[in-house]
Amino acid sequence: MERDLNGQHEDRQQPEKLSGRVLIAEDNPSNQMLVKILLEKMGMEVTLVADGCEAVKLVDCGAFDLILMDMQMPIMNGYEATRLLREKGIDVPIIALTANAMKGDKEKCLEAGCNGYLSKPLQKELFRKMLSKYLVKTEESNDCDDTVCDEETDVSLNDSAAMTSNISSDAELQPVIAVFMEELPQLMAQITDACQELDFELLKGLAHQLKGASGSAGFMALSKYVGNVEVMMANEDIEKTKNAIDELGKFCKKVVETQNS
Ligand code: MN
């Protein structure tokens, strides 16, 4: 299954223009950048916040046509923020963004008061279709098909193609890769520290960040790999975790090298 983030067939058709003010609540810089670029390209006005608390504050005093809500955020997560907004009687459409893509996830988001659900990394076409349901547009509407597309990725450190971003040929998405490459060394250093201190809670949170960020930046093999590490870490096996983080470090190094070459 081919991801549509690389924009290869994208340029043949004129993308649908939408208008409106969108609030993005998302804590990860790479994800923020990706969503911001996609929205602005579609013609929307974008405001960014990094946690649910800020989102609630802003919605209280500003008029938004749509809220994109990352469900995993520090300080106040998306579930809590959405519930709070609904309690206040705010009926702005809220679309949940989550990187979990697990069964029951969508239901959890809808239960909290979200109108729709998208899994990360975002796919351009699904994203656009979902937005067009809620925003003013100039062209005919599309039915929303928000099925999750899971791509199988084989991971090998020797496969340089797997180390390359699948959005690398998309000129307008280059800032997403740039932000991610800036973010990566710091994230990896934090992961290594958390591993040495055997802080599993922190480690799981950081791995989740890395999985989401690498996916947004189009490094699908890395994202998939971190996903496997995440699952493996659930058992909190110290020896296995140390080995996995070691391997992850090598993987990240390879991605950086490939990117710089
Ligand atoms: Mn998040």
mmCIF file of C-alpha atoms and ligand atoms in Angstrom:
data_model
loop_
_atom_site.group_PDB
_atom_site.id
_atom_site.type_symbol
_atom_site.label_atom_id
_atom_site.label_comp_id
_atom_site.label_asym_id
_atom_site.label_seq_id
_atom_site.Cartn_x
_atom_site.Cartn_y
_atom_site.Cartn_z
ATOM 1 C CA MET A 1 0.000 0.000 0.000
ATOM 2 C CA GLU A 2 1.424 3.278 -1.044
ATOM 3 C CA ARG A 3 1.331 6.272 1.213
ATOM 4 C CA ASP A 4 0.109 9.441 -0.389
ATOM 5 C CA LEU A 5 2.351 11.767 1.596
ATOM 6 C CA ASN A 6 5.020 11.819 -1.072
ATOM 7 C CA GLY A 7 2.813 13.930 -3.241
ATOM 8 C CA GLN A 8 3.626 12.153 -6.454
ATOM 9 C CA HIS A 9 0.125 12.045 -7.907
ATOM 10 C CA GLU A 10 -0.773 15.046 -5.843
ATOM 11 C CA ASP A 11 0.332 17.636 -8.327
ATOM 12 C CA ARG A 12 -1.822 16.365 -11.164
ATOM 13 C CA GLN A 13 -5.032 17.418 -9.526
ATOM 14 C CA GLN A 14 -5.729 20.815 -8.093
ATOM 15 C CA PRO A 15 -6.092 20.371 -4.341
ATOM 16 C CA GLU A 16 -9.412 21.416 -2.950
ATOM 17 C CA LYS A 17 -9.340 24.804 -1.246
ATOM 18 C CA LEU A 18 -10.893 25.095 2.177
ATOM 19 C CA SER A 19 -11.301 28.071 4.414
ATOM 20 C CA GLY A 20 -11.583 28.500 8.134
ATOM 21 C CA ARG A 21 -9.664 28.945 11.353
ATOM 22 C CA VAL A 22 -8.156 25.774 12.721
ATOM 23 C CA LEU A 23 -6.678 25.224 16.155
ATOM 24 C CA ILE A 24 -4.006 22.531 16.324
ATOM 25 C CA ALA A 25 -3.278 21.075 19.749
ATOM 26 C CA GLU A 26 -0.190 18.907 19.266
ATOM 27 C CA ASP A 27 2.939 18.653 21.388
ATOM 28 C CA ASN A 28 5.381 17.165 18.912
ATOM 29 C CA PRO A 29 7.282 19.664 16.711
ATOM 30 C CA SER A 30 7.455 17.393 13.635
ATOM 31 C CA ASN A 31 3.758 16.603 13.801
ATOM 32 C CA GLN A 32 2.975 20.301 14.327
ATOM 33 C CA MET A 33 4.963 21.250 11.263
ATOM 34 C CA LEU A 34 3.340 18.617 9.061
ATOM 35 C CA VAL A 35 -0.219 19.549 10.027
ATOM 36 C CA LYS A 36 0.517 23.264 9.743
ATOM 37 C CA ILE A 37 1.952 22.948 6.234
ATOM 38 C CA LEU A 38 -0.910 20.762 5.024
ATOM 39 C CA LEU A 39 -3.548 23.104 6.427
ATOM 40 C CA GLU A 40 -1.991 26.322 5.206
ATOM 41 C CA LYS A 41 -1.591 24.841 1.768
ATOM 42 C CA MET A 42 -5.295 24.070 1.755
ATOM 43 C CA GLY A 43 -5.969 27.712 2.527
ATOM 44 C CA MET A 44 -6.661 27.651 6.233
ATOM 45 C CA GLU A 45 -5.637 29.923 9.048
ATOM 46 C CA VAL A 46 -3.734 27.984 11.690
ATOM 47 C CA THR A 47 -3.118 28.476 15.410
ATOM 48 C CA LEU A 48 -0.773 26.119 17.261
ATOM 49 C CA VAL A 49 -0.769 25.090 20.905
ATOM 50 C CA ALA A 50 1.212 22.296 22.560
ATOM 51 C CA ASP A 51 -1.135 20.991 25.245
ATOM 52 C CA GLY A 52 -4.800 20.583 26.071
ATOM 53 C CA CYS A 53 -4.810 23.248 28.726
ATOM 54 C CA GLU A 54 -3.698 25.938 26.277
ATOM 55 C CA ALA A 55 -6.245 24.664 23.789
ATOM 56 C CA VAL A 56 -9.117 25.044 26.251
ATOM 57 C CA LYS A 57 -7.942 28.554 27.172
ATOM 58 C CA LEU A 58 -7.719 29.656 23.547
ATOM 59 C CA VAL A 59 -11.058 28.209 22.506
ATOM 60 C CA ASP A 60 -12.633 30.142 25.358
ATOM 61 C CA CYS A 61 -11.631 33.456 23.846
ATOM 62 C CA GLY A 62 -11.245 32.750 20.141
ATOM 63 C CA ALA A 63 -13.509 31.636 17.342
ATOM 64 C CA PHE A 64 -12.353 28.458 15.655
ATOM 65 C CA ASP A 65 -14.083 26.474 12.933
ATOM 66 C CA LEU A 66 -12.286 23.262 13.739
ATOM 67 C CA ILE A 67 -9.956 21.793 16.346
ATOM 68 C CA LEU A 68 -7.370 19.111 15.587
ATOM 69 C CA MET A 69 -6.626 17.423 18.875
ATOM 70 C CA ASP A 70 -3.662 15.196 19.535
ATOM 71 C CA MET A 71 -4.859 12.811 22.220
ATOM 72 C CA GLN A 72 -1.425 12.230 23.818
ATOM 73 C CA MET A 73 -0.134 15.501 25.195
ATOM 74 C CA PRO A 74 1.616 16.574 28.406
ATOM 75 C CA ILE A 75 -0.093 18.733 31.061
ATOM 76 C CA MET A 76 -3.578 17.984 29.742
ATOM 77 C CA ASN A 77 -4.248 15.264 27.193
ATOM 78 C CA GLY A 78 -6.714 15.462 24.332
ATOM 79 C CA TYR A 79 -9.380 13.328 25.989
ATOM 80 C CA GLU A 80 -9.528 15.602 29.006
ATOM 81 C CA ALA A 81 -9.428 18.792 26.940
ATOM 82 C CA THR A 82 -12.218 17.557 24.667
ATOM 83 C CA ARG A 83 -14.403 16.552 27.598
ATOM 84 C CA LEU A 84 -13.827 19.940 29.208
ATOM 85 C CA LEU A 85 -14.723 21.833 26.038
ATOM 86 C CA ARG A 86 -17.922 19.808 25.610
ATOM 87 C CA GLU A 87 -18.837 20.413 29.259
ATOM 88 C CA LYS A 88 -18.499 24.122 28.607
ATOM 89 C CA GLY A 89 -21.019 23.743 25.793
ATOM 90 C CA ILE A 90 -18.496 24.384 23.033
ATOM 91 C CA ASP A 91 -19.632 22.571 19.912
ATOM 92 C CA VAL A 92 -16.740 23.314 17.533
ATOM 93 C CA PRO A 93 -15.954 20.114 15.604
ATOM 94 C CA ILE A 94 -12.989 18.295 17.121
ATOM 95 C CA ILE A 95 -10.970 15.755 15.159
ATOM 96 C CA ALA A 96 -8.839 13.446 17.248
ATOM 97 C CA LEU A 97 -5.290 12.615 16.174
ATOM 98 C CA THR A 98 -3.710 9.550 17.682
ATOM 99 C CA ALA A 99 -0.711 7.393 16.982
ATOM 100 C CA ASN A 100 -2.092 4.372 18.772
ATOM 101 C CA ALA A 101 -4.283 2.937 16.000
ATOM 102 C CA MET A 102 -5.504 0.250 18.350
ATOM 103 C CA LYS A 103 -8.921 -1.295 18.508
ATOM 104 C CA GLY A 104 -11.280 0.761 20.615
ATOM 105 C CA ASP A 105 -9.198 3.890 20.139
ATOM 106 C CA LYS A 106 -11.680 5.565 17.855
ATOM 107 C CA GLU A 107 -14.544 4.779 20.234
ATOM 108 C CA LYS A 108 -12.595 6.296 23.116
ATOM 109 C CA CYS A 109 -12.123 9.526 21.152
ATOM 110 C CA LEU A 110 -15.756 9.743 20.099
ATOM 111 C CA GLU A 111 -16.837 9.014 23.648
ATOM 112 C CA ALA A 112 -14.765 11.961 24.879
ATOM 113 C CA GLY A 113 -16.691 14.196 22.478
ATOM 114 C CA CYS A 114 -14.625 14.190 19.298
ATOM 115 C CA ASN A 115 -16.513 14.246 15.987
ATOM 116 C CA GLY A 116 -13.923 12.379 13.978
ATOM 117 C CA TYR A 117 -10.743 10.409 14.298
ATOM 118 C CA LEU A 118 -7.533 10.199 12.285
ATOM 119 C CA SER A 119 -4.525 8.036 13.010
ATOM 120 C CA LYS A 120 -0.980 9.328 12.701
ATOM 121 C CA PRO A 121 1.053 9.538 10.577
ATOM 122 C CA LEU A 122 -1.525 11.489 8.629
ATOM 123 C CA GLN A 123 -2.271 10.556 5.060
ATOM 124 C CA LYS A 124 -2.865 13.624 2.932
ATOM 125 C CA GLU A 125 -5.991 12.362 1.185
ATOM 126 C CA LEU A 126 -7.764 11.047 4.271
ATOM 127 C CA PHE A 127 -6.830 14.213 6.102
ATOM 128 C CA ARG A 128 -8.260 16.419 3.374
ATOM 129 C CA LYS A 129 -11.448 14.393 3.152
ATOM 130 C CA MET A 130 -11.987 14.590 6.868
ATOM 131 C CA LEU A 131 -11.442 18.366 6.898
ATOM 132 C CA SER A 132 -13.755 18.941 3.979
ATOM 133 C CA LYS A 133 -16.580 17.460 6.033
ATOM 134 C CA TYR A 134 -16.319 20.314 8.512
ATOM 135 C CA LEU A 135 -14.976 23.327 6.654
ATOM 136 C CA VAL A 136 -16.277 25.657 3.964
ATOM 137 C CA LYS A 137 -15.074 24.594 0.557
ATOM 138 C CA THR A 138 -15.360 25.654 -3.028
ATOM 139 C CA GLU A 139 -15.602 22.210 -4.603
ATOM 140 C CA GLU A 140 -17.907 19.223 -4.214
ATOM 141 C CA SER A 141 -17.644 17.257 -1.014
ATOM 142 C CA ASN A 142 -16.157 13.828 -0.651
ATOM 143 C CA ASP A 143 -17.420 11.067 1.532
ATOM 144 C CA CYS A 144 -15.091 10.436 4.386
ATOM 145 C CA ASP A 145 -13.250 7.187 4.438
ATOM 146 C CA ASP A 146 -11.213 7.232 7.594
ATOM 147 C CA THR A 147 -10.061 3.648 7.587
ATOM 148 C CA VAL A 148 -6.640 3.075 9.022
ATOM 149 C CA CYS A 149 -4.066 1.976 6.520
ATOM 150 C CA ASP A 150 -1.359 -0.130 8.094
ATOM 151 C CA GLU A 151 1.777 -0.481 6.065
ATOM 152 C CA GLU A 152 4.122 -3.396 6.589
ATOM 153 C CA THR A 153 7.718 -2.295 6.700
ATOM 154 C CA ASP A 154 10.687 -4.612 6.763
ATOM 155 C CA VAL A 155 13.500 -3.161 8.718
ATOM 156 C CA SER A 156 17.169 -3.684 7.991
ATOM 157 C CA LEU A 157 20.003 -1.372 8.965
ATOM 158 C CA ASN A 158 21.697 -2.073 5.633
ATOM 159 C CA ASP A 159 18.757 -0.960 3.586
ATOM 160 C CA SER A 160 19.477 2.685 2.842
ATOM 161 C CA ALA A 161 16.147 3.126 1.060
ATOM 162 C CA ALA A 162 14.410 2.237 4.313
ATOM 163 C CA MET A 163 16.410 4.988 6.048
ATOM 164 C CA THR A 164 15.070 7.631 3.680
ATOM 165 C CA SER A 165 11.952 9.690 4.251
ATOM 166 C CA ASN A 166 9.045 8.951 1.934
ATOM 167 C CA ILE A 167 8.290 12.670 1.776
ATOM 168 C CA SER A 168 11.807 13.585 0.661
ATOM 169 C CA SER A 169 10.618 14.344 -2.877
ATOM 170 C CA ASP A 170 7.857 16.663 -1.693
ATOM 171 C CA ALA A 171 9.357 20.165 -1.690
ATOM 172 C CA GLU A 172 6.767 21.770 0.517
ATOM 173 C CA LEU A 173 7.116 19.110 3.225
ATOM 174 C CA GLN A 174 10.892 19.594 3.596
ATOM 175 C CA PRO A 175 10.455 21.670 6.775
ATOM 176 C CA VAL A 176 8.889 18.624 8.450
ATOM 177 C CA ILE A 177 12.041 16.604 7.785
ATOM 178 C CA ALA A 178 14.213 19.506 8.939
ATOM 179 C CA VAL A 179 12.339 19.834 12.225
ATOM 180 C CA PHE A 180 12.538 16.097 12.774
ATOM 181 C CA MET A 181 16.291 15.946 12.094
ATOM 182 C CA GLU A 182 16.716 18.692 14.672
ATOM 183 C CA GLU A 183 14.507 16.878 17.134
ATOM 184 C CA LEU A 184 16.000 13.410 16.662
ATOM 185 C CA PRO A 185 19.399 13.685 18.448
ATOM 186 C CA GLN A 186 17.800 15.218 21.523
ATOM 187 C CA LEU A 187 15.017 12.622 21.636
ATOM 188 C CA MET A 188 17.504 9.805 21.241
ATOM 189 C CA ALA A 189 19.710 11.232 24.011
ATOM 190 C CA GLN A 190 16.683 11.428 26.319
ATOM 191 C CA ILE A 191 15.742 7.851 25.444
ATOM 192 C CA THR A 192 19.269 6.635 26.212
ATOM 193 C CA ASP A 193 19.226 8.466 29.575
ATOM 194 C CA ALA A 194 15.813 7.099 30.490
ATOM 195 C CA CYS A 195 17.022 3.618 29.591
ATOM 196 C CA GLN A 196 20.105 3.942 31.789
ATOM 197 C CA GLU A 197 17.939 5.108 34.668
ATOM 198 C CA LEU A 198 15.450 2.305 33.941
ATOM 199 C CA ASP A 199 12.636 4.846 33.976
ATOM 200 C CA PHE A 200 10.128 2.823 31.985
ATOM 201 C CA GLU A 201 7.325 5.360 32.201
ATOM 202 C CA LEU A 202 9.510 8.092 30.712
ATOM 203 C CA LEU A 203 10.962 5.668 28.196
ATOM 204 C CA LYS A 204 7.529 4.646 26.921
ATOM 205 C CA GLY A 205 6.478 8.276 26.577
ATOM 206 C CA LEU A 206 9.637 9.183 24.674
ATOM 207 C CA ALA A 207 9.371 6.155 22.399
ATOM 208 C CA HIS A 208 5.814 7.136 21.604
ATOM 209 C CA GLN A 209 7.026 10.640 20.707
ATOM 210 C CA LEU A 210 9.722 9.258 18.454
ATOM 211 C CA LYS A 211 7.306 6.887 16.743
ATOM 212 C CA GLY A 212 4.897 9.725 15.970
ATOM 213 C CA ALA A 213 7.543 12.248 14.932
ATOM 214 C CA SER A 214 9.400 9.851 12.643
ATOM 215 C CA GLY A 215 6.114 8.824 11.037
ATOM 216 C CA SER A 216 5.155 12.437 10.369
ATOM 217 C CA ALA A 217 8.546 13.088 8.816
ATOM 218 C CA GLY A 218 8.051 10.077 6.542
ATOM 219 C CA PHE A 219 10.651 7.790 8.118
ATOM 220 C CA MET A 220 8.260 4.867 8.082
ATOM 221 C CA ALA A 221 10.797 2.129 8.775
ATOM 222 C CA LEU A 222 12.072 3.948 11.853
ATOM 223 C CA SER A 223 8.534 4.639 13.031
ATOM 224 C CA LYS A 224 7.612 0.992 12.624
ATOM 225 C CA TYR A 225 10.785 -0.061 14.406
ATOM 226 C CA VAL A 226 10.051 2.191 17.393
ATOM 227 C CA GLY A 227 6.549 0.734 17.437
ATOM 228 C CA ASN A 228 8.049 -2.721 17.863
ATOM 229 C CA VAL A 229 10.328 -1.446 20.626
ATOM 230 C CA GLU A 230 7.286 0.084 22.318
ATOM 231 C CA VAL A 231 5.426 -3.217 22.306
ATOM 232 C CA MET A 232 8.524 -5.039 23.518
ATOM 233 C CA MET A 233 9.040 -2.549 26.385
ATOM 234 C CA ALA A 234 5.569 -3.191 27.725
ATOM 235 C CA ASN A 235 6.961 -6.163 29.671
ATOM 236 C CA GLU A 236 9.645 -3.979 31.261
ATOM 237 C CA ASP A 237 12.303 -6.631 30.684
ATOM 238 C CA ILE A 238 15.522 -4.746 31.521
ATOM 239 C CA GLU A 239 17.953 -6.774 29.412
ATOM 240 C CA LYS A 240 15.721 -6.841 26.332
ATOM 241 C CA THR A 241 14.954 -3.144 26.640
ATOM 242 C CA LYS A 242 18.629 -2.203 26.879
ATOM 243 C CA ASN A 243 19.383 -4.200 23.748
ATOM 244 C CA ALA A 244 16.447 -2.741 21.884
ATOM 245 C CA ILE A 245 17.411 0.835 22.779
ATOM 246 C CA ASP A 246 20.954 0.066 21.707
ATOM 247 C CA GLU A 247 19.681 -1.090 18.326
ATOM 248 C CA LEU A 248 17.387 1.914 18.123
ATOM 249 C CA GLY A 249 20.385 4.192 18.641
ATOM 250 C CA LYS A 250 22.137 2.548 15.690
ATOM 251 C CA PHE A 251 18.997 2.881 13.599
ATOM 252 C CA CYS A 252 18.723 6.602 14.343
ATOM 253 C CA LYS A 253 22.410 7.125 13.599
ATOM 254 C CA LYS A 254 21.919 5.426 10.244
ATOM 255 C CA VAL A 255 18.946 7.651 9.459
ATOM 256 C CA VAL A 256 21.022 10.760 10.250
ATOM 257 C CA GLU A 257 23.940 9.507 8.150
ATOM 258 C CA THR A 258 21.696 8.705 5.211
ATOM 259 C CA GLN A 259 20.017 12.078 5.477
ATOM 260 C CA ASN A 260 23.374 13.884 5.535
ATOM 261 C CA SER A 261 24.891 11.914 2.665
HETATM 262 MN MN MN B 1 1.484 13.887 21.401
#
